[in-house]
Structure formats: structure tokens, C-alpha cells
Backbone as numpy.savetxt, mean C-alpha at the origin, in Angstrom:
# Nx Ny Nz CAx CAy CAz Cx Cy Cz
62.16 -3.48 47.10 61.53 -4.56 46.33 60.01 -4.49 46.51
59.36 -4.71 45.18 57.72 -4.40 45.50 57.26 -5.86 46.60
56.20 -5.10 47.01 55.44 -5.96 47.76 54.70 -7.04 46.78
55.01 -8.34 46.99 54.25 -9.44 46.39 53.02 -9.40 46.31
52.12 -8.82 47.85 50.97 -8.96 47.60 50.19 -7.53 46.89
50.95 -6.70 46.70 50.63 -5.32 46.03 50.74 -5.78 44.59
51.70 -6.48 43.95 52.08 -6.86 42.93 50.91 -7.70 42.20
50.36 -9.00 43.41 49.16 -9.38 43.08 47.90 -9.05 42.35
47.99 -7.85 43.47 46.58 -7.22 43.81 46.57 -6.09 42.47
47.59 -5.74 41.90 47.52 -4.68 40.36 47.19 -5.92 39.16
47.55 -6.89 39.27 47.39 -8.06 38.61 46.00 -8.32 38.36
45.32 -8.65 39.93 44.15 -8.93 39.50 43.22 -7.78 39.24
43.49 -6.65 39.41 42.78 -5.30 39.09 42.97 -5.87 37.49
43.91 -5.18 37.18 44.34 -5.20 35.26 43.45 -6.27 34.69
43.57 -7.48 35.61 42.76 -8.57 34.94 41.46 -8.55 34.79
40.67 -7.70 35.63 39.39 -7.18 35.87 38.42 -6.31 35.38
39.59 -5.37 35.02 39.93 -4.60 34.15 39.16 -5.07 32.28
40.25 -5.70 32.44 40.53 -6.26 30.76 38.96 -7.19 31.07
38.89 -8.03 31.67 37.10 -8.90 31.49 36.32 -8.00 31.18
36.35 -6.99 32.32 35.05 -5.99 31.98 35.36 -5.07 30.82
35.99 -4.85 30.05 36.13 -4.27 28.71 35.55 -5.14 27.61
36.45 -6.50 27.54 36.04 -7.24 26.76 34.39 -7.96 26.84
33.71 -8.24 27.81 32.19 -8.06 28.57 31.44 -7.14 27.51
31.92 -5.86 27.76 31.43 -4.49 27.48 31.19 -4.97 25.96
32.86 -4.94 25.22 32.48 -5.60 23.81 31.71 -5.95 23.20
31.48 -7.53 24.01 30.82 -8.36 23.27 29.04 -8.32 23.50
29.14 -6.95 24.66 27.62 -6.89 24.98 26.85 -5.66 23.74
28.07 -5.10 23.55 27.84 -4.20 21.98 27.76 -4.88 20.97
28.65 -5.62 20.62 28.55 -6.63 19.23 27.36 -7.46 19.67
26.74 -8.01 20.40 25.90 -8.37 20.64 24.32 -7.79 20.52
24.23 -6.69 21.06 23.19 -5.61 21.08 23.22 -4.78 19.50
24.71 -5.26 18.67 24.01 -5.04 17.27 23.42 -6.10 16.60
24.16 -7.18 16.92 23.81 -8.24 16.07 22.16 -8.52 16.24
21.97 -8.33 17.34 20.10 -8.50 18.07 19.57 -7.31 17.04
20.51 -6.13 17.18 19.41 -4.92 15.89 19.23 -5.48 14.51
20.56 -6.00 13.96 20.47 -6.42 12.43 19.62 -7.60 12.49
19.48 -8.22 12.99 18.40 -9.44 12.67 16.85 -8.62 12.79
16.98 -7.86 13.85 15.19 -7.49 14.09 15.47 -6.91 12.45
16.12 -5.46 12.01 16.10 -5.11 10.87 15.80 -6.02 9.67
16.39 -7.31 9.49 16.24 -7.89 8.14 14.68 -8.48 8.93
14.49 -9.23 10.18 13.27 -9.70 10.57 12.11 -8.81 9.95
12.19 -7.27 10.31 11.26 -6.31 9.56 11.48 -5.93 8.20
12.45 -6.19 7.30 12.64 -5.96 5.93 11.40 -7.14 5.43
11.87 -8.99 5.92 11.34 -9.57 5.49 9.80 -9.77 5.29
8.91 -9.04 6.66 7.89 -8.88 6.68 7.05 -7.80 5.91
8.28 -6.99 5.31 7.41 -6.01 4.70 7.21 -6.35 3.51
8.68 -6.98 2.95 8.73 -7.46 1.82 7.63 -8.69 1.74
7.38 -9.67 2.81 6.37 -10.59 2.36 4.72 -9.97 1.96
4.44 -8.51 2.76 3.09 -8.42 2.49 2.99 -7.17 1.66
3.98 -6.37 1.03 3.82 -5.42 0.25 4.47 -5.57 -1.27
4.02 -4.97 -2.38 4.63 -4.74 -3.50 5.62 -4.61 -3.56
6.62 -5.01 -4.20 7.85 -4.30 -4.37 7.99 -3.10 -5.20
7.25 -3.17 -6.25 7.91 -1.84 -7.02 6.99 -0.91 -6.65
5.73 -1.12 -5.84 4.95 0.08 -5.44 5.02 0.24 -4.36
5.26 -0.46 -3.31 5.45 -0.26 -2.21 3.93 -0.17 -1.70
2.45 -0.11 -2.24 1.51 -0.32 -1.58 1.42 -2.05 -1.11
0.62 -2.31 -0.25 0.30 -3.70 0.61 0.07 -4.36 -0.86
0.16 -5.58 -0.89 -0.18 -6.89 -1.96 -1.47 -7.46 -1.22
-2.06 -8.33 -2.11 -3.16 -9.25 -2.29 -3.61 -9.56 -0.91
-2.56 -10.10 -0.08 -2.84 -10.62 0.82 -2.97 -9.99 1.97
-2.10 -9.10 1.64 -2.03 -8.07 2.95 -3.13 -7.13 2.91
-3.87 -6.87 1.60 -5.06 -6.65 1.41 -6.50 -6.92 2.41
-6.34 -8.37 2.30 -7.48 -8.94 2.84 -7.45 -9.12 3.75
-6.07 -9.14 4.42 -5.87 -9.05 6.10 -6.36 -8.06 6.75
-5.77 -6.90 6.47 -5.94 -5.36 6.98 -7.50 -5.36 6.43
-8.24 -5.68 6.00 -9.67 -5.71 5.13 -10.66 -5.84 6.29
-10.44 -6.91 6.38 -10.91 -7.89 7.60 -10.74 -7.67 8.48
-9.74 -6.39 9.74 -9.18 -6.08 10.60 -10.60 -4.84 10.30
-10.67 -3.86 9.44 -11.06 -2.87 9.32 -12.44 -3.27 9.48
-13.35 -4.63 8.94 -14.66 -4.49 9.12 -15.03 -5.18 10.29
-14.21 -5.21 11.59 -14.50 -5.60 12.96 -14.21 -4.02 13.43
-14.35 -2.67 12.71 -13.78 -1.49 13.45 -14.52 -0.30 12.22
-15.30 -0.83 12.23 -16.15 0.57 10.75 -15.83 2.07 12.06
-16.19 2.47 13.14 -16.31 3.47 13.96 -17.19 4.62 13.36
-18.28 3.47 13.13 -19.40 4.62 12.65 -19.18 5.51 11.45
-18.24 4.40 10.28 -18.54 4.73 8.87 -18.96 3.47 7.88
-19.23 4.01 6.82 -19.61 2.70 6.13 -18.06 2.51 5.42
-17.85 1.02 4.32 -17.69 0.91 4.06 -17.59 0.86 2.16
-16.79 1.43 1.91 -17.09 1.52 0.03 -15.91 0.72 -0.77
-15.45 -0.26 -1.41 -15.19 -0.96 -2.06 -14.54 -0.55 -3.54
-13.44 -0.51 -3.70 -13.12 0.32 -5.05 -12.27 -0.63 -5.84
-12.38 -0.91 -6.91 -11.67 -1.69 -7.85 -11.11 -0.73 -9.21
-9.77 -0.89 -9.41 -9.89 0.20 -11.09 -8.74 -0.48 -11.54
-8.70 -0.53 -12.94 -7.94 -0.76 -13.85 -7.35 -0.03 -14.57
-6.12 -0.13 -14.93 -5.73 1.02 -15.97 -6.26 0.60 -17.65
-6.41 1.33 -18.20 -6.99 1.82 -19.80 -6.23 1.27 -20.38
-5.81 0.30 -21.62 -4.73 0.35 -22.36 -3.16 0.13 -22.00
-3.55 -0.93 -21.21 -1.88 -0.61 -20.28 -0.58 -1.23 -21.08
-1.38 -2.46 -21.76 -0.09 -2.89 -22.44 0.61 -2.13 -23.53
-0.18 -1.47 -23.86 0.17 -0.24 -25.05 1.36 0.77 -24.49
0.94 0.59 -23.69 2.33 1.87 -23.06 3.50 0.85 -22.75
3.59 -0.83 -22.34 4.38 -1.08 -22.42 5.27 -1.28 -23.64
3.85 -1.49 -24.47 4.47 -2.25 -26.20 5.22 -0.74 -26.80
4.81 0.38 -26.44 5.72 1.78 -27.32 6.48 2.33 -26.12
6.73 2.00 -25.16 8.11 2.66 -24.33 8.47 1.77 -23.45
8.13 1.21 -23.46 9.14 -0.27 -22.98 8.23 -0.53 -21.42
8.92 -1.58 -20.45 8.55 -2.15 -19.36 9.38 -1.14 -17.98
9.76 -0.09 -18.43 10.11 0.58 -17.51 9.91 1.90 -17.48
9.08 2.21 -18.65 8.20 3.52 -18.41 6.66 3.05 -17.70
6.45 1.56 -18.57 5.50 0.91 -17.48 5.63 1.16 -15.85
6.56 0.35 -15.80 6.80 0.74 -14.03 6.78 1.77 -13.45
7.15 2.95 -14.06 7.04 4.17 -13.61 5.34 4.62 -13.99
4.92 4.41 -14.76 3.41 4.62 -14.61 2.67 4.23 -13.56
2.95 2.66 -13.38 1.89 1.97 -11.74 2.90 2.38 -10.67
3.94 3.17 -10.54 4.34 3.88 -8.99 3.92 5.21 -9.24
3.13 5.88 -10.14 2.94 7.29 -10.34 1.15 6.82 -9.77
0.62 5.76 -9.89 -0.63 5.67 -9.78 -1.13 5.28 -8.51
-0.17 4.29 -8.32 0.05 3.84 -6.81 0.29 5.11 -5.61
0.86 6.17 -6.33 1.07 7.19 -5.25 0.15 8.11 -5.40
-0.87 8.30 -6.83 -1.79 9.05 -6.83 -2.99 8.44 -5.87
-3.09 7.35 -5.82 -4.20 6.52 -5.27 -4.10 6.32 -3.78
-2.76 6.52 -3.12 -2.35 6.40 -1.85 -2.87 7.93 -1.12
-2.76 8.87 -2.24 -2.77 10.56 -1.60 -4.32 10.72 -1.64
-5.35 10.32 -2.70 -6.69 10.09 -2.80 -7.17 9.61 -1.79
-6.49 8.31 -1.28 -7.15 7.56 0.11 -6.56 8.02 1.34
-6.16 8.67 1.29 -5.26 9.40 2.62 -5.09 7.93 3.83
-5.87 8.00 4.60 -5.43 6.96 5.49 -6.19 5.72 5.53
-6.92 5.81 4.49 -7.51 4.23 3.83 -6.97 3.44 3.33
-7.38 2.48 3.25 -6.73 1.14 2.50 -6.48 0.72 1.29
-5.89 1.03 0.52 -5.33 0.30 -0.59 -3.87 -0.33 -0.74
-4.44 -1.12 -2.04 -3.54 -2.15 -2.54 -3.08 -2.36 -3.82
-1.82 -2.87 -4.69 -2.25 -3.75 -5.90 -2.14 -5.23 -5.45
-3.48 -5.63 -6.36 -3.50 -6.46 -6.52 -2.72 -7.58 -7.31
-2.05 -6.88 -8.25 -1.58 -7.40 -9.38 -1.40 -6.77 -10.45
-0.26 -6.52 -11.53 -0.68 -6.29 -12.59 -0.79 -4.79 -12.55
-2.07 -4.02 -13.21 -2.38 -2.85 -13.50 -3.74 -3.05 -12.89
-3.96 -3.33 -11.81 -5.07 -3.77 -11.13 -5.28 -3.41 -9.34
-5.47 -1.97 -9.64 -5.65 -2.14 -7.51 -6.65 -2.17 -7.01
-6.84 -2.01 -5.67 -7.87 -1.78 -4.95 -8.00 -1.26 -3.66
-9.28 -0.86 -3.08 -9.11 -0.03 -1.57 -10.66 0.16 -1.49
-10.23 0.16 -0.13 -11.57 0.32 1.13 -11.63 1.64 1.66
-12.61 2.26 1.32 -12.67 3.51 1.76 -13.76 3.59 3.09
-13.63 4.44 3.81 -14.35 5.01 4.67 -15.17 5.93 4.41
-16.18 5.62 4.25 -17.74 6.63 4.31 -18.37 7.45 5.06
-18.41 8.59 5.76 -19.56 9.45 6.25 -21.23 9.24 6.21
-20.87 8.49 4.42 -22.26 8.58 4.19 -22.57 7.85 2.85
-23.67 6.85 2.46 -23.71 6.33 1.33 -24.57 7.35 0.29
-24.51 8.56 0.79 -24.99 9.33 -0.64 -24.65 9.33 -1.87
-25.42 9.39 -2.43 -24.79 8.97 -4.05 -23.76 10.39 -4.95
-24.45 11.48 -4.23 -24.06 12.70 -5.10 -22.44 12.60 -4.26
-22.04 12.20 -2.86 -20.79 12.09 -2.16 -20.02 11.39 -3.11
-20.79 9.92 -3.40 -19.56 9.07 -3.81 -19.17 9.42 -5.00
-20.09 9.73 -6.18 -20.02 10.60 -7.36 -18.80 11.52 -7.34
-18.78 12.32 -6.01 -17.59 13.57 -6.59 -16.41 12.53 -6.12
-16.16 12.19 -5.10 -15.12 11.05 -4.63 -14.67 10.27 -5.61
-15.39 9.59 -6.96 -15.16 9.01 -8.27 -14.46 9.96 -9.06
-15.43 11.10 -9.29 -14.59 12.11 -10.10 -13.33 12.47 -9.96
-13.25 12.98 -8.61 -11.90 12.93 -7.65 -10.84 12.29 -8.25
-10.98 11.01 -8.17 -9.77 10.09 -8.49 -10.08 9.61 -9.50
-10.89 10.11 -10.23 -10.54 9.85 -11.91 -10.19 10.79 -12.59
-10.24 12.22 -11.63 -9.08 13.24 -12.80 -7.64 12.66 -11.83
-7.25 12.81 -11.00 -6.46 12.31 -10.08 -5.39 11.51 -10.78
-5.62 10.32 -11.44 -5.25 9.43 -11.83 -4.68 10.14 -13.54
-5.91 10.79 -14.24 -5.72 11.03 -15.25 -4.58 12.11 -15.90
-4.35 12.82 -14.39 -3.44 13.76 -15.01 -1.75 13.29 -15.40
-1.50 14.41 -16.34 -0.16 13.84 -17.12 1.04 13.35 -16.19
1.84 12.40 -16.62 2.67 11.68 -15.99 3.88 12.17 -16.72
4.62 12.94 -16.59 5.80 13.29 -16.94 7.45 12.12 -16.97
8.16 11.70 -18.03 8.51 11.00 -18.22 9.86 11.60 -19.41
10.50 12.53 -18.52 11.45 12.94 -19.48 11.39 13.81 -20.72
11.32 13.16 -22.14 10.88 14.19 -22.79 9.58 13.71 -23.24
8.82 12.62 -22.83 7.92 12.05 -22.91 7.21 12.65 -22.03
5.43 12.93 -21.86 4.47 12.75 -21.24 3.39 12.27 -21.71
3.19 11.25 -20.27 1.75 10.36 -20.68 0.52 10.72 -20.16
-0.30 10.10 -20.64 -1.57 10.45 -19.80 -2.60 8.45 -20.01
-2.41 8.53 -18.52 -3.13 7.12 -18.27 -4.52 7.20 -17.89
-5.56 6.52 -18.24 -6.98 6.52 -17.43 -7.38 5.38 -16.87
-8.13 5.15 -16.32 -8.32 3.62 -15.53 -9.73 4.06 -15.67
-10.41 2.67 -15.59 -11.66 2.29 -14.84 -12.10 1.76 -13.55
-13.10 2.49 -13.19 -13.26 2.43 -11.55 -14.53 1.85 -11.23
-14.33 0.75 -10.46 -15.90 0.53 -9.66 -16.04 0.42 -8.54
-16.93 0.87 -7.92 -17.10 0.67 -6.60 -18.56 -0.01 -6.27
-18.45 -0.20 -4.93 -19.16 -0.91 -4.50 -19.24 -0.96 -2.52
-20.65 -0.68 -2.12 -20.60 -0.34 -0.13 -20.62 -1.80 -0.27
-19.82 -1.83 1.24 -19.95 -3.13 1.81 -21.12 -3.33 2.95
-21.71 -4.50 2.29 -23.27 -4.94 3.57 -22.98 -6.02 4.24
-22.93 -5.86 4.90 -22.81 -6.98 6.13 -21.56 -7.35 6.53
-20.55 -6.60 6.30 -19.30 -7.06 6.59 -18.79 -8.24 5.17
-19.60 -8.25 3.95 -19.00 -9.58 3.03 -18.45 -8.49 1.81
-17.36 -8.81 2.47 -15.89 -7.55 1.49 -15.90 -8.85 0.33
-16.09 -9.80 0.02 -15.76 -10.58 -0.83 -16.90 -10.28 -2.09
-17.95 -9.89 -1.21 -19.07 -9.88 -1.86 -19.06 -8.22 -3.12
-18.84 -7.58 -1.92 -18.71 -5.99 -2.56 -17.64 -6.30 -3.20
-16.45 -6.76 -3.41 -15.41 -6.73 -4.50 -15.71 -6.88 -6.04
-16.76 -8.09 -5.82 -16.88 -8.74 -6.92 -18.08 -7.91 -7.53
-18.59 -6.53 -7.24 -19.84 -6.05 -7.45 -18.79 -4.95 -7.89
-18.08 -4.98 -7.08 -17.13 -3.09 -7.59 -16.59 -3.59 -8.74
-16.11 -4.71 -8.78 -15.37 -5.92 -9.88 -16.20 -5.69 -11.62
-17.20 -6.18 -11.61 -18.24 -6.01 -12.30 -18.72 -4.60 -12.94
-18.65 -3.91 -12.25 -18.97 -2.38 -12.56 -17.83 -1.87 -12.74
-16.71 -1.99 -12.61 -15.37 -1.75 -13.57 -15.23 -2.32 -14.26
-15.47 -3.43 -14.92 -15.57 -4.11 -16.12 -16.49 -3.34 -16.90
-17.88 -3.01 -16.27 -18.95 -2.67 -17.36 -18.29 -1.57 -18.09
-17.88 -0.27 -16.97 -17.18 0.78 -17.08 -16.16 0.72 -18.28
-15.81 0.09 -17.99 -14.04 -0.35 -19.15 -14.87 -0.62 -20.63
-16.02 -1.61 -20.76 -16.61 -1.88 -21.94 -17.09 -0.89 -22.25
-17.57 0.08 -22.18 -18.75 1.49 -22.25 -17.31 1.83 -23.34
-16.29 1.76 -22.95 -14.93 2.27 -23.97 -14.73 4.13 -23.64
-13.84 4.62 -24.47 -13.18 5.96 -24.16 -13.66 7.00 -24.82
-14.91 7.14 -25.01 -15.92 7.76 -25.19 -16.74 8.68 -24.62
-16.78 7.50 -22.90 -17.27 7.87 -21.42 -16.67 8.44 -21.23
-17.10 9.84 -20.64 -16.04 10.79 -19.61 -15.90 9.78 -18.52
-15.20 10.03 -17.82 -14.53 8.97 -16.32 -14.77 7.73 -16.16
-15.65 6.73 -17.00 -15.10 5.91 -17.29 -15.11 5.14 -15.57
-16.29 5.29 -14.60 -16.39 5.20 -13.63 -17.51 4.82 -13.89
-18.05 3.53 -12.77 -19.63 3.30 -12.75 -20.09 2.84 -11.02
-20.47 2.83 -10.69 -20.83 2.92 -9.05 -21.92 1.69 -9.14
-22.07 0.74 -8.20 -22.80 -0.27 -7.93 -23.98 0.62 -6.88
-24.97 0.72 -7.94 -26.16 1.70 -7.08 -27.23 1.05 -5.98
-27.05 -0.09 -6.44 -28.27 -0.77 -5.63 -28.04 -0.36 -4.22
-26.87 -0.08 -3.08 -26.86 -0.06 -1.76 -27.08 2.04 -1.78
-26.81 2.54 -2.69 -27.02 4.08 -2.33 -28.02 4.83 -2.27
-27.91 6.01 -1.89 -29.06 6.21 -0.91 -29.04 7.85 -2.13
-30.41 8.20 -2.52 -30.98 9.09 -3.39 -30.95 10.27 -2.98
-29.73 10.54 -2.62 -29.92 11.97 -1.84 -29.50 12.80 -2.94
């Protein structure tokens, strides 16, 4: 006949057993449930400060990271870029709102590869913007840097059996004194002028000259 207290003693093993399994469990279901929340926690944050269909930063997240960057120039200047696309509703009104969309993520990614690890954004609309980092406020620099991303932008956008070709207007503008609000509305201005001059202008680019330097 087994021993009672042997009999016990497998009892409370098994039982010990089985806690620390079920423990184990719930420390896994647990240690996911802690991952899926951080996950949607970081979906939600991206989704609050970036575009959705471009996936560059939005408005706000703009001016955040803006403002982060002019407490940290590291011995560059700052340059200010505003551009618009050419005619935009036209491409929605003859191929609809989803060759649109595929135009501002074709521009959004041309403009992301132009700024390499600078700042841009949309703002809205057919409307972005970005903070570039300067070496230098020479004028003949920022000149090819304009050109740059105004063939950049301009080249054909392939679209099935369709190809487009989009142009924007560009202004820029250095930032003085740290007032990014100030240079916006100057890069702002000189893409407007730019846009009025009409499609006539090669590039269709105009530079806020007063801060550049005559080299």
C-alpha cells in the first residue's frame, strides 16, 4: 500500500507543477498584451503627427521638429522651403482623386529623397514644406539646390498607361534669428510670386534674396 505521506508529497509536487505552468501562461499572455498596446500606443502617435496617405510628418509635427531643430543648427544655417504643385486640380478633374493621390505620394517621396535627412512635411492639400540645412547662404548653392528639386519633382510620373508630368512652385527663404514663422511666410510669398510669373518660367522657383550672400 503506498505511503500516505509519499502520496501527499506527488500531490503537492503536481500541484506546483500545474501553478507554475499556468504563472508561466499568464506571464506570456501578459507580456503580449503589454506589446499590443505599446504597438497600437505607437500606431496612434504616428498616426496623430503624420499624413496618412504620405506618410511625411503633418502641420504640426512640422513645427514641433522645426523648433527642436533651431535650438541645434550645429553650425548650419537654416533655409525655409515652401512649394506648391502647378495645376493640381486639373489632374484631379481628368483622372480622378486617385491618380491625384498617387501624384502627392510620388512627390512626397521625391521631396523626402531631395532632403535626405532634413525636414519636411505636408502641410495640406498640394502644399509642403521643409527646413533644410545649409553649409552656406550662397546664392549660386541655393540656386542649384532649387534647380535640383525642380527637375526632381518635374520628372514623369508613370501611371499605367498614363504618364504625368507635375511642376510645383518653390520658395524659399534662410531663417534669421531662429523666427521660422517669419522665413515661412517670406518662402510663402516668393512661391506665390513664382506661381504668378505662370508656365512660361523655366522652374518656376524664386528665392527670398534679401538674407543671401553674392558669391
Amino acid at each position: 500500500m503506498p505511503d500516505p505521506l509519499t502520496v501527499a508529497s506527488g500531490i503537492c509536487a503536481a500541484g506546483a507543477l500545474l501553478s507554475s505552468w499556468q504563472l508561466g501562461r499568464r506571464a506570456v499572455r501578459a507580456e503580449a498584451e503589454i506589446g499590443r498596446l505599446q504597438a497600437e500606443l505607437t500606431a496612434e502617435r504616428h498616426a496623430a503627427s503624420h499624413d496618412p496617405l504620405t506618410g511625411l510628418p503633418n502641420r504640426r509635427a512640422f513645427y514641433r521638429l522645426a523648433a527642436t531643430l533651431l535650438t541645434d543648427r550645429s553650425g548650419y544655417h537654416l533655409i525655409a522651403v515652401v512649394l506648391d504643385l502647378d495645376d493640381f486640380k486639373q489632374i484631379n478633374d481628368r483622372y480622378g482623386h486617385a491618380a491625384g493621390d498617387q501624384v502627392l505620394v510620388s512627390v512626397a517621396q521625391r521631396l523626402a529623397t531631395f532632403a535626405g535627412d532634413n525636414l519636411v512635411a505636408r502641410l495640406g492639400g498640394d502644399e509642403f514644406a521643409g527646413l533644410l540645412a545649409s553649409p552656406t547662404l550662397d546664392r549660386r548653392w541655393i540656386d542649384h539646390a532649387t534647380r535640383r528639386l525642380y527637375d526632381m519633382l518635374a520628372a514623369p510620373i508613370p501611371m499605367g498607361a498614363v504618364t504625368l508630368r507635375v511642376t510645383a512652385s518653390v520658395g524659399l527663404a534662410p531663417v534669421q534669428d531662429s523666427q521660422l514663422n517669419e522665413a515661412l511666410n517670406r518662402a510663402d510669398a516668393a512661391m506665390y510670386e513664382a506661381k504668378a510669373l505662370g508656365s512660361g518660367r523655366p522652374g518656376r522657383a524664386l528665392r527670398d534674396t534679401a538674407y543671401l550672400a553674392e558669391c
